[in-house]
Amino acid sequence: MLETVSAFLITLCVLPFLPFVLVYGAGLLRKEKRGLSFRRAMDLTTPFLIIAVSALYNYIFGSSFGFYLIMLILIVLAGLLGSMQNRKRGRVEPGRLFKGLWRMSFLILVPLYLILGISGFIVHFVNT
């Protein structure tokens, strides 16, 4: 049982677009609005993208710093978003800040996943 769950989670991490399609499709089947289904799919897919992009970074550059680099970038983005929110509203709302950061990270990680995936594919064939 544990092996099955582990294999399923590994598949979702290797193919992060799969949870997006599953959640978006399930939302549409339940007659949710498209925007709500899309946002839920984004929110659920982001952790899988973080894992996949960090693994691709580690593979391509031969390091183990990928996850920490993504976390560092997210912390800097959180600081910038918090600063912008403080200037605009006069206070920082943690819920809105986290939601904005989470969705912005999705929009940043999707192109990175595609670029690093293609680069990893090329690196793999050049090295073999």
PDB file of C-alpha atoms in Angstrom:
ATOM      1  CA  MET A   1       0.000   0.000   0.000  1.00  0.00           C
ATOM      2  CA  LEU A   2       2.783   2.400   0.944  1.00  0.00           C
ATOM      3  CA  GLU A   3       4.630   1.585  -2.284  1.00  0.00           C
ATOM      4  CA  THR A   4       1.528   2.392  -4.341  1.00  0.00           C
ATOM      5  CA  VAL A   5       1.069   5.755  -2.639  1.00  0.00           C
ATOM      6  CA  SER A   6       4.773   6.481  -3.017  1.00  0.00           C
ATOM      7  CA  ALA A   7       4.715   5.622  -6.730  1.00  0.00           C
ATOM      8  CA  PHE A   8       1.654   7.829  -7.238  1.00  0.00           C
ATOM      9  CA  LEU A   9       3.303  10.814  -5.504  1.00  0.00           C
ATOM     10  CA  ILE A  10       6.517  10.324  -7.467  1.00  0.00           C
ATOM     11  CA  THR A  11       4.504  10.298 -10.700  1.00  0.00           C
ATOM     12  CA  LEU A  12       2.808  13.555  -9.724  1.00  0.00           C
ATOM     13  CA  CYS A  13       6.188  15.133  -8.955  1.00  0.00           C
ATOM     14  CA  VAL A  14       7.724  13.993 -12.231  1.00  0.00           C
ATOM     15  CA  LEU A  15       4.680  15.051 -14.253  1.00  0.00           C
ATOM     16  CA  PRO A  16       3.396  18.161 -12.433  1.00  0.00           C
ATOM     17  CA  PHE A  17       0.928  19.000 -15.182  1.00  0.00           C
ATOM     18  CA  LEU A  18      -0.982  15.812 -14.335  1.00  0.00           C
ATOM     19  CA  PRO A  19      -2.405  17.083 -11.009  1.00  0.00           C
ATOM     20  CA  PHE A  20      -3.347  20.311 -12.765  1.00  0.00           C
ATOM     21  CA  VAL A  21      -5.341  18.465 -15.419  1.00  0.00           C
ATOM     22  CA  LEU A  22      -6.943  16.157 -12.842  1.00  0.00           C
ATOM     23  CA  VAL A  23      -8.049  18.963 -10.498  1.00  0.00           C
ATOM     24  CA  TYR A  24      -9.193  21.236 -13.321  1.00  0.00           C
ATOM     25  CA  GLY A  25     -11.147  18.411 -14.958  1.00  0.00           C
ATOM     26  CA  ALA A  26     -12.720  17.366 -11.655  1.00  0.00           C
ATOM     27  CA  GLY A  27     -13.807  20.946 -11.049  1.00  0.00           C
ATOM     28  CA  LEU A  28     -15.404  21.174 -14.448  1.00  0.00           C
ATOM     29  CA  LEU A  29     -17.182  17.854 -13.923  1.00  0.00           C
ATOM     30  CA  ARG A  30     -18.601  19.215 -10.651  1.00  0.00           C
ATOM     31  CA  LYS A  31     -19.956  22.218 -12.607  1.00  0.00           C
ATOM     32  CA  GLU A  32     -17.664  24.730 -10.891  1.00  0.00           C
ATOM     33  CA  LYS A  33     -16.840  27.999 -12.600  1.00  0.00           C
ATOM     34  CA  ARG A  34     -13.806  27.728 -14.847  1.00  0.00           C
ATOM     35  CA  GLY A  35     -11.905  30.413 -12.951  1.00  0.00           C
ATOM     36  CA  LEU A  36     -12.395  28.691  -9.611  1.00  0.00           C
ATOM     37  CA  SER A  37     -11.343  25.322 -11.057  1.00  0.00           C
ATOM     38  CA  PHE A  38      -8.283  26.914 -12.640  1.00  0.00           C
ATOM     39  CA  ARG A  39      -7.219  28.617  -9.382  1.00  0.00           C
ATOM     40  CA  ARG A  40      -7.649  25.407  -7.398  1.00  0.00           C
ATOM     41  CA  ALA A  41      -5.613  23.506  -9.967  1.00  0.00           C
ATOM     42  CA  MET A  42      -2.886  26.165  -9.776  1.00  0.00           C
ATOM     43  CA  ASP A  43      -2.821  26.008  -5.986  1.00  0.00           C
ATOM     44  CA  LEU A  44      -2.548  22.219  -5.889  1.00  0.00           C
ATOM     45  CA  THR A  45       0.049  21.973  -8.673  1.00  0.00           C
ATOM     46  CA  THR A  46       2.512  24.501  -7.215  1.00  0.00           C
ATOM     47  CA  PRO A  47       4.196  22.173  -4.667  1.00  0.00           C
ATOM     48  CA  PHE A  48       4.686  19.529  -7.352  1.00  0.00           C
ATOM     49  CA  LEU A  49       6.240  22.177  -9.606  1.00  0.00           C
ATOM     50  CA  ILE A  50       8.596  23.271  -6.829  1.00  0.00           C
ATOM     51  CA  ILE A  51       9.831  19.695  -6.425  1.00  0.00           C
ATOM     52  CA  ALA A  52      10.078  19.068 -10.176  1.00  0.00           C
ATOM     53  CA  VAL A  53      11.899  22.315 -10.985  1.00  0.00           C
ATOM     54  CA  SER A  54      14.362  21.839  -8.131  1.00  0.00           C
ATOM     55  CA  ALA A  55      15.068  18.261  -9.269  1.00  0.00           C
ATOM     56  CA  LEU A  56      15.593  19.397 -12.866  1.00  0.00           C
ATOM     57  CA  TYR A  57      17.905  22.191 -11.692  1.00  0.00           C
ATOM     58  CA  ASN A  58      19.905  19.720  -9.618  1.00  0.00           C
ATOM     59  CA  TYR A  59      20.167  17.299 -12.558  1.00  0.00           C
ATOM     60  CA  ILE A  60      21.236  19.885 -15.118  1.00  0.00           C
ATOM     61  CA  PHE A  61      23.724  21.765 -12.950  1.00  0.00           C
ATOM     62  CA  GLY A  62      24.921  18.769 -10.907  1.00  0.00           C
ATOM     63  CA  SER A  63      24.162  20.404  -7.575  1.00  0.00           C
ATOM     64  CA  SER A  64      21.864  19.922  -4.622  1.00  0.00           C
ATOM     65  CA  PHE A  65      20.990  23.599  -4.267  1.00  0.00           C
ATOM     66  CA  GLY A  66      17.852  23.715  -6.447  1.00  0.00           C
ATOM     67  CA  PHE A  67      15.248  23.505  -3.697  1.00  0.00           C
ATOM     68  CA  TYR A  68      17.039  26.074  -1.545  1.00  0.00           C
ATOM     69  CA  LEU A  69      17.377  28.445  -4.497  1.00  0.00           C
ATOM     70  CA  ILE A  70      13.637  28.262  -5.162  1.00  0.00           C
ATOM     71  CA  MET A  71      12.897  28.865  -1.476  1.00  0.00           C
ATOM     72  CA  LEU A  72      15.283  31.840  -1.451  1.00  0.00           C
ATOM     73  CA  ILE A  73      13.575  33.339  -4.499  1.00  0.00           C
ATOM     74  CA  LEU A  74      10.147  32.801  -2.918  1.00  0.00           C
ATOM     75  CA  ILE A  75      11.271  34.510   0.301  1.00  0.00           C
ATOM     76  CA  VAL A  76      12.576  37.507  -1.651  1.00  0.00           C
ATOM     77  CA  LEU A  77       9.320  37.641  -3.640  1.00  0.00           C
ATOM     78  CA  ALA A  78       7.332  37.488  -0.397  1.00  0.00           C
ATOM     79  CA  GLY A  79       9.304  40.449   0.918  1.00  0.00           C
ATOM     80  CA  LEU A  80       8.721  42.442  -2.254  1.00  0.00           C
ATOM     81  CA  LEU A  81       5.006  41.603  -2.330  1.00  0.00           C
ATOM     82  CA  GLY A  82       4.667  42.437   1.368  1.00  0.00           C
ATOM     83  CA  SER A  83       6.389  45.759   0.818  1.00  0.00           C
ATOM     84  CA  MET A  84       4.098  46.570  -2.104  1.00  0.00           C
ATOM     85  CA  GLN A  85       1.036  45.571  -0.083  1.00  0.00           C
ATOM     86  CA  ASN A  86       2.182  47.695   2.851  1.00  0.00           C
ATOM     87  CA  ARG A  87       2.642  50.736   0.616  1.00  0.00           C
ATOM     88  CA  LYS A  88      -0.726  50.287  -1.063  1.00  0.00           C
ATOM     89  CA  ARG A  89      -2.921  49.316   1.914  1.00  0.00           C
ATOM     90  CA  GLY A  90      -0.904  50.524   4.896  1.00  0.00           C
ATOM     91  CA  ARG A  91      -0.738  46.985   6.339  1.00  0.00           C
ATOM     92  CA  VAL A  92       0.228  43.487   5.291  1.00  0.00           C
ATOM     93  CA  GLU A  93      -2.497  40.865   5.045  1.00  0.00           C
ATOM     94  CA  PRO A  94      -0.748  37.480   5.408  1.00  0.00           C
ATOM     95  CA  GLY A  95      -3.523  35.497   3.697  1.00  0.00           C
ATOM     96  CA  ARG A  96      -3.544  37.684   0.617  1.00  0.00           C
ATOM     97  CA  LEU A  97       0.249  37.801   0.606  1.00  0.00           C
ATOM     98  CA  PHE A  98       0.567  34.007   0.710  1.00  0.00           C
ATOM     99  CA  LYS A  99      -2.119  33.489  -1.934  1.00  0.00           C
ATOM    100  CA  GLY A 100      -0.473  36.026  -4.250  1.00  0.00           C
ATOM    101  CA  LEU A 101       2.970  34.530  -3.701  1.00  0.00           C
ATOM    102  CA  TRP A 102       1.680  30.988  -4.258  1.00  0.00           C
ATOM    103  CA  ARG A 103      -0.029  31.869  -7.539  1.00  0.00           C
ATOM    104  CA  MET A 104       2.865  34.010  -8.734  1.00  0.00           C
ATOM    105  CA  SER A 105       5.240  31.129  -8.052  1.00  0.00           C
ATOM    106  CA  PHE A 106       3.042  28.910 -10.238  1.00  0.00           C
ATOM    107  CA  LEU A 107       3.312  31.423 -13.082  1.00  0.00           C
ATOM    108  CA  ILE A 108       7.101  31.562 -12.672  1.00  0.00           C
ATOM    109  CA  LEU A 109       7.641  27.815 -12.240  1.00  0.00           C
ATOM    110  CA  VAL A 110       5.657  26.650 -15.291  1.00  0.00           C
ATOM    111  CA  PRO A 111       8.001  28.289 -17.853  1.00  0.00           C
ATOM    112  CA  LEU A 112      11.001  27.247 -15.751  1.00  0.00           C
ATOM    113  CA  TYR A 113       9.762  23.653 -15.787  1.00  0.00           C
ATOM    114  CA  LEU A 114       9.439  23.731 -19.565  1.00  0.00           C
ATOM    115  CA  ILE A 115      12.848  25.357 -20.101  1.00  0.00           C
ATOM    116  CA  LEU A 116      14.648  23.095 -17.639  1.00  0.00           C
ATOM    117  CA  GLY A 117      12.816  20.028 -18.942  1.00  0.00           C
ATOM    118  CA  ILE A 118      13.959  20.691 -22.508  1.00  0.00           C
ATOM    119  CA  SER A 119      17.471  21.536 -21.286  1.00  0.00           C
ATOM    120  CA  GLY A 120      17.611  18.356 -19.197  1.00  0.00           C
ATOM    121  CA  PHE A 121      16.499  16.324 -22.185  1.00  0.00           C
ATOM    122  CA  ILE A 122      19.304  17.833 -24.286  1.00  0.00           C
ATOM    123  CA  VAL A 123      21.897  17.393 -21.509  1.00  0.00           C
ATOM    124  CA  HIS A 124      20.896  13.762 -21.072  1.00  0.00           C
ATOM    125  CA  PHE A 125      21.394  12.974 -24.766  1.00  0.00           C
ATOM    126  CA  VAL A 126      24.642  14.910 -25.009  1.00  0.00           C
ATOM    127  CA  ASN A 127      26.079  13.018 -22.034  1.00  0.00           C
ATOM    128  CA  THR A 128      25.111   9.570 -23.317  1.00  0.00           C
TER     129      THR A 128
END
